[in-house]
Amino acid sequence: MDPELEAFIPLFPRADLTDPVTDRKNFADLAAAVPAPDLTGLDVEDRTVPADPDVPVRIYRPRQAQGAVIWLHGGGFVMGDVETEHPWAARMAAHSGAVVISVGYRLAPEHPYPAALDDAHAVLAWTAEHAAGLGIAPERIAVGGHSAGAGIAAALALRARDRQGPPIRYQLLNQPGLDDRQETWSQRHFTDTPWMNRDKVTAAWRHYLGDTPATPDAAPARAADLSGLPPAYIATAELCPNRDEDITYALRLLQAGVSVELHQWPGTFHGSQAILSAEVSQRQIAELGAVLRRALAE
């Protein structure tokens, strides 16, 4: 493990997702401890997207933005909101120059699949419809996120393809949760890795799926056909249970004719980019922004 990251492991809470209410509070406390982002040059606005029910979003507008990303926070489908994602959404906007629309999607287990995906789809459709008012080109809308949010983003790309829109320019998937089956080497062997491990992944999928059998709409790795999807950037952490399913998904996208950039970050663990003092974390965050900037450019 990267020594700059290893020193912080004792400070990470051991959320096992057995008590969602307590885990949400601890997650919010952890996010609040992250250094505040620099909002210079950003207009930040809370809005509500009309849907059933309405979806809260926080919009970050850099000056002269050309495109936007529908941004979905992590938290095992159970934790997180626009407040906990604030440090990361703001940094993404600053690094990428894109409008970041951070989605406060409904959380499991109170709202299992497809609630979060429906919320994300509503925000995508709203963004495409209101592109002019947001100051962006409708053909330059990406989807992306961290962890569970990245998995929802991948599912959103599949849904948009299958429903013939709204069109998605790019998918930016950071350590996505894609496969409920947990059959890969990393899922079977990473039982005590920091922040995310096999038992926690099991609990996350149990909360998210509820009594509904897994489908490609819920677990994108189950999709038989990945052709026709937007180009993708997929980042993995070496010591993350999701690592191997993400690499496999990247390979399957390539074999389906989809352009993919894959970056496997050595010495990192799931969510370790929250440790901003580490040089590898700084490179990870800067790269996410740079990739999105390039993807949404003319």
Coordinates of C-alpha atoms in Angstrom, one line a residue:
M1 CA 0.0 0.0 0.0
D2 CA 1.1 3.5 -0.7
P3 CA 2.7 4.7 2.6
E4 CA 1.0 8.1 2.5
L5 CA -2.3 6.3 2.5
E6 CA -1.5 3.6 5.0
A7 CA -0.9 6.1 7.8
F8 CA -4.5 7.2 7.6
I9 CA -6.2 3.8 7.8
P10 CA -6.9 4.0 11.6
L11 CA -8.9 7.2 11.0
F12 CA -11.4 5.6 8.6
P13 CA -14.6 4.5 10.4
R14 CA -15.6 0.8 9.9
A15 CA -19.0 1.3 8.4
D16 CA -20.5 -2.2 7.7
L17 CA -23.9 -0.9 6.5
T18 CA -25.8 -2.9 9.1
D19 CA -27.2 0.3 10.6
P20 CA -27.9 2.7 7.7
V21 CA -28.9 5.7 10.0
T22 CA -25.7 5.5 12.0
D23 CA -23.6 4.8 9.0
R24 CA -25.0 7.9 7.2
K25 CA -24.1 10.1 10.2
N26 CA -20.6 8.8 10.3
F27 CA -20.2 9.2 6.6
A28 CA -21.4 12.8 6.8
D29 CA -18.9 13.4 9.6
L30 CA -16.1 11.9 7.5
A31 CA -17.1 14.1 4.6
A32 CA -17.2 17.2 6.8
A33 CA -13.6 16.6 7.9
V34 CA -12.3 16.8 4.3
P35 CA -10.8 20.2 3.6
A36 CA -13.3 22.6 2.0
P37 CA -12.9 23.1 -1.7
D38 CA -12.0 26.4 -3.4
L39 CA -15.2 27.8 -4.9
T40 CA -13.4 30.6 -6.7
G41 CA -14.7 30.9 -10.2
L42 CA -17.7 28.6 -9.5
D43 CA -21.4 29.5 -9.2
V44 CA -23.0 27.0 -6.9
E45 CA -26.8 26.6 -6.8
D46 CA -29.2 24.2 -5.2
R47 CA -32.2 23.3 -7.4
T48 CA -35.0 20.7 -7.5
V49 CA -35.6 18.7 -10.6
P50 CA -39.3 18.0 -11.2
A51 CA -39.9 14.3 -11.1
D52 CA -42.0 11.7 -9.1
P53 CA -40.7 12.5 -6.5
D54 CA -38.7 15.6 -7.2
V55 CA -34.9 15.2 -7.1
P56 CA -32.6 17.6 -5.3
V57 CA -29.4 18.7 -7.2
R58 CA -26.5 21.0 -6.6
I59 CA -25.2 22.6 -9.7
Y60 CA -21.6 23.9 -10.0
R61 CA -21.1 26.2 -12.9
P62 CA -17.5 27.2 -13.9
R63 CA -17.1 30.2 -16.2
Q64 CA -17.4 29.4 -20.0
A65 CA -18.3 25.7 -19.4
Q66 CA -19.0 23.8 -22.6
G67 CA -20.5 20.6 -21.2
A68 CA -21.9 19.0 -18.1
V69 CA -21.7 15.8 -16.1
I70 CA -24.5 14.2 -14.2
W71 CA -22.6 13.4 -11.1
L72 CA -23.6 10.5 -8.7
H73 CA -22.1 10.2 -5.3
G74 CA -20.7 7.1 -3.6
G75 CA -21.9 5.6 -0.3
G76 CA -22.8 1.9 -1.0
F77 CA -26.3 2.9 -2.3
V78 CA -27.1 3.7 1.4
M79 CA -25.1 6.8 2.4
G80 CA -24.4 10.2 0.9
D81 CA -26.1 13.3 -0.5
V82 CA -25.2 16.6 -2.2
E83 CA -23.6 17.8 1.1
T84 CA -21.3 14.8 1.5
E85 CA -20.4 15.0 -2.2
H86 CA -19.8 18.8 -2.1
P87 CA -15.9 18.6 -1.7
W88 CA -15.7 16.3 -4.7
A89 CA -18.3 17.8 -7.0
A90 CA -16.7 21.2 -6.5
R91 CA -13.2 19.9 -7.3
M92 CA -14.5 18.1 -10.3
A93 CA -16.0 21.3 -11.7
A94 CA -12.8 23.2 -11.0
H95 CA -10.5 20.6 -12.6
S96 CA -12.8 19.8 -15.6
G97 CA -14.3 23.2 -16.4
A98 CA -17.6 21.3 -16.8
V99 CA -21.0 22.1 -15.2
V100 CA -21.3 19.4 -12.5
I101 CA -24.9 18.5 -11.5
S102 CA -24.6 16.6 -8.3
V103 CA -27.6 14.4 -7.7
G104 CA -29.2 13.7 -4.3
Y105 CA -30.8 10.4 -5.4
R106 CA -32.9 8.4 -3.0
L107 CA -31.1 5.9 -0.8
A108 CA -31.6 2.2 0.0
P109 CA -32.9 0.4 1.9
E110 CA -35.8 2.7 2.3
H111 CA -35.8 3.3 -1.5
P112 CA -34.3 0.2 -3.2
Y113 CA -33.6 -0.2 -6.9
P114 CA -34.8 1.4 -9.3
A115 CA -35.3 4.5 -7.2
A116 CA -31.8 5.9 -7.5
L117 CA -31.6 5.1 -11.2
D118 CA -34.9 6.7 -11.9
D119 CA -33.8 9.8 -10.1
A120 CA -30.6 9.9 -12.1
H121 CA -32.5 9.4 -15.4
A122 CA -34.9 12.2 -14.5
V123 CA -31.9 14.6 -13.9
L124 CA -30.3 13.5 -17.2
A125 CA -33.5 14.2 -19.1
W126 CA -34.0 17.5 -17.3
T127 CA -30.4 18.6 -18.1
A128 CA -30.8 17.7 -21.8
E129 CA -34.1 19.6 -22.0
H130 CA -32.7 22.7 -20.2
A131 CA -29.2 22.7 -21.7
A132 CA -29.6 26.2 -23.1
G133 CA -30.5 27.6 -19.8
L134 CA -27.6 25.9 -18.2
G135 CA -25.3 27.3 -20.8
I136 CA -24.2 24.0 -22.2
A137 CA -24.4 22.1 -25.5
P138 CA -27.0 19.3 -25.3
E139 CA -24.6 17.0 -27.1
R140 CA -22.0 17.4 -24.4
I141 CA -23.5 15.7 -21.4
A142 CA -21.6 13.1 -19.6
V143 CA -22.5 10.8 -16.7
G144 CA -20.1 9.8 -13.9
G145 CA -19.5 9.2 -10.2
H146 CA -17.7 7.3 -7.5
S147 CA -18.3 3.7 -6.3
A148 CA -22.0 3.0 -6.1
G149 CA -22.7 6.2 -7.9
A150 CA -20.4 5.2 -10.7
G151 CA -22.3 1.9 -11.0
I152 CA -25.6 3.9 -11.2
A153 CA -23.9 6.0 -13.9
A154 CA -23.0 2.9 -15.9
A155 CA -26.6 1.7 -15.6
L156 CA -27.8 5.1 -16.7
A157 CA -25.7 4.8 -19.9
L158 CA -27.3 1.4 -20.6
R159 CA -30.8 2.8 -20.0
A160 CA -30.2 5.8 -22.2
R161 CA -28.9 3.5 -25.0
D162 CA -31.9 1.2 -24.7
R163 CA -34.4 4.0 -24.6
Q164 CA -32.8 6.0 -27.4
G165 CA -31.8 8.9 -25.3
P166 CA -31.1 11.4 -23.9
P167 CA -27.7 11.1 -25.6
I168 CA -24.7 10.7 -23.4
R169 CA -21.3 11.9 -24.5
Y170 CA -19.1 10.0 -22.0
Q171 CA -19.1 7.9 -18.9
L172 CA -16.6 8.6 -16.1
L173 CA -16.6 5.7 -13.7
N174 CA -14.4 5.8 -10.6
Q175 CA -14.2 2.5 -8.8
P176 CA -17.7 1.5 -9.9
G177 CA -19.9 -1.2 -8.3
L178 CA -21.1 -3.1 -11.3
D179 CA -21.7 -6.8 -10.3
D180 CA -23.8 -8.1 -7.4
R181 CA -22.6 -11.7 -7.9
Q182 CA -19.1 -11.0 -6.3
E183 CA -17.5 -13.9 -8.2
T184 CA -14.2 -12.2 -9.1
W185 CA -10.8 -12.8 -7.4
S186 CA -10.8 -9.4 -5.8
Q187 CA -14.3 -9.8 -4.5
R188 CA -13.6 -13.2 -3.0
H189 CA -10.2 -12.3 -1.4
F190 CA -10.5 -8.7 -0.2
T191 CA -12.3 -9.5 3.0
D192 CA -10.4 -7.0 5.2
T193 CA -9.4 -4.1 2.9
P194 CA -9.8 -0.6 4.2
W195 CA -13.2 1.2 3.9
M196 CA -14.7 -1.4 1.4
N197 CA -14.5 -5.1 1.8
R198 CA -16.5 -8.2 0.7
D199 CA -19.0 -8.1 3.6
K200 CA -19.7 -4.4 3.1
V201 CA -20.2 -5.0 -0.7
T202 CA -22.6 -7.8 0.1
A203 CA -24.6 -5.5 2.5
A204 CA -24.7 -2.7 -0.1
W205 CA -26.2 -4.9 -2.8
R206 CA -28.6 -6.5 -0.4
H207 CA -29.9 -3.0 0.6
Y208 CA -30.0 -1.8 -3.0
L209 CA -31.7 -4.8 -4.6
G210 CA -34.2 -5.5 -1.8
D211 CA -36.5 -8.3 -3.0
T212 CA -35.9 -7.5 -6.7
P213 CA -33.8 -10.0 -8.7
A214 CA -30.7 -8.3 -10.2
T215 CA -31.0 -7.1 -13.8
P216 CA -28.5 -5.2 -16.0
D217 CA -30.4 -2.1 -15.1
A218 CA -29.3 -2.7 -11.5
A219 CA -25.9 -4.4 -12.0
P220 CA -24.4 -3.4 -15.3
A221 CA -22.0 -6.3 -15.5
R222 CA -25.0 -8.5 -16.1
A223 CA -25.7 -6.8 -19.4
A224 CA -25.1 -9.2 -22.3
D225 CA -24.6 -6.5 -24.9
L226 CA -22.3 -3.5 -24.2
S227 CA -22.2 -2.2 -27.8
G228 CA -23.4 1.3 -28.6
L229 CA -22.4 2.7 -25.2
P230 CA -20.6 6.0 -24.8
P231 CA -16.8 6.1 -24.5
A232 CA -15.7 5.4 -20.9
Y233 CA -12.9 6.1 -18.4
I234 CA -12.7 3.5 -15.7
A235 CA -10.4 3.9 -12.7
T236 CA -9.7 1.1 -10.2
A237 CA -8.0 0.9 -6.9
E238 CA -5.5 -2.0 -6.4
L239 CA -6.9 -3.0 -3.0
C240 CA -10.6 -2.7 -3.8
P241 CA -13.1 -5.6 -4.0
N242 CA -14.6 -3.9 -7.2
R243 CA -11.2 -4.0 -9.0
D244 CA -11.6 -7.1 -11.1
E245 CA -15.2 -6.6 -12.1
D246 CA -14.3 -3.1 -13.3
I247 CA -11.3 -4.3 -15.3
T248 CA -13.5 -7.0 -16.8
Y249 CA -16.2 -4.5 -17.7
A250 CA -13.5 -2.3 -19.4
L251 CA -12.3 -5.2 -21.5
R252 CA -15.9 -6.2 -22.4
L253 CA -16.6 -2.6 -23.5
L254 CA -13.5 -2.6 -25.7
Q255 CA -14.5 -5.9 -27.2
A256 CA -17.9 -4.4 -28.0
G257 CA -16.3 -1.6 -29.9
V258 CA -16.5 1.1 -27.2
S259 CA -13.5 3.3 -26.6
V260 CA -12.1 2.9 -23.1
E261 CA -9.4 4.5 -20.9
L262 CA -8.5 2.2 -18.0
H263 CA -6.3 3.3 -15.1
Q264 CA -5.5 0.9 -12.3
W265 CA -4.0 2.9 -9.4
P266 CA -1.3 0.8 -7.5
G267 CA -1.1 1.0 -3.8
T268 CA -4.6 2.6 -3.4
F269 CA -7.8 1.3 -1.7
H270 CA -11.5 2.1 -2.3
G271 CA -12.1 5.7 -1.6
S272 CA -8.5 6.5 -0.6
Q273 CA -8.6 9.6 -2.8
A274 CA -10.3 11.3 0.1
I275 CA -6.9 11.5 1.7
L276 CA -6.0 14.7 -0.1
S277 CA -2.5 15.0 1.3
A278 CA -1.3 11.9 -0.5
E279 CA 0.4 12.6 -3.8
V280 CA -1.4 9.7 -5.5
S281 CA -4.8 11.1 -4.4
Q282 CA -3.9 14.5 -6.0
R283 CA -3.0 12.7 -9.2
Q284 CA -6.3 10.7 -9.2
I285 CA -8.5 13.8 -8.7
A286 CA -6.6 15.9 -11.3
E287 CA -6.8 13.1 -13.8
L288 CA -10.6 12.7 -13.4
G289 CA -11.0 16.4 -14.2
A290 CA -8.6 16.3 -17.1
V291 CA -10.3 13.3 -18.7
L292 CA -13.7 14.9 -18.4
R293 CA -12.4 18.2 -19.8
R294 CA -11.0 16.4 -22.8
A295 CA -14.1 14.3 -23.3
L296 CA -16.4 17.3 -23.4
A297 CA -14.2 19.5 -25.6
E298 CA -15.0 20.3 -29.2

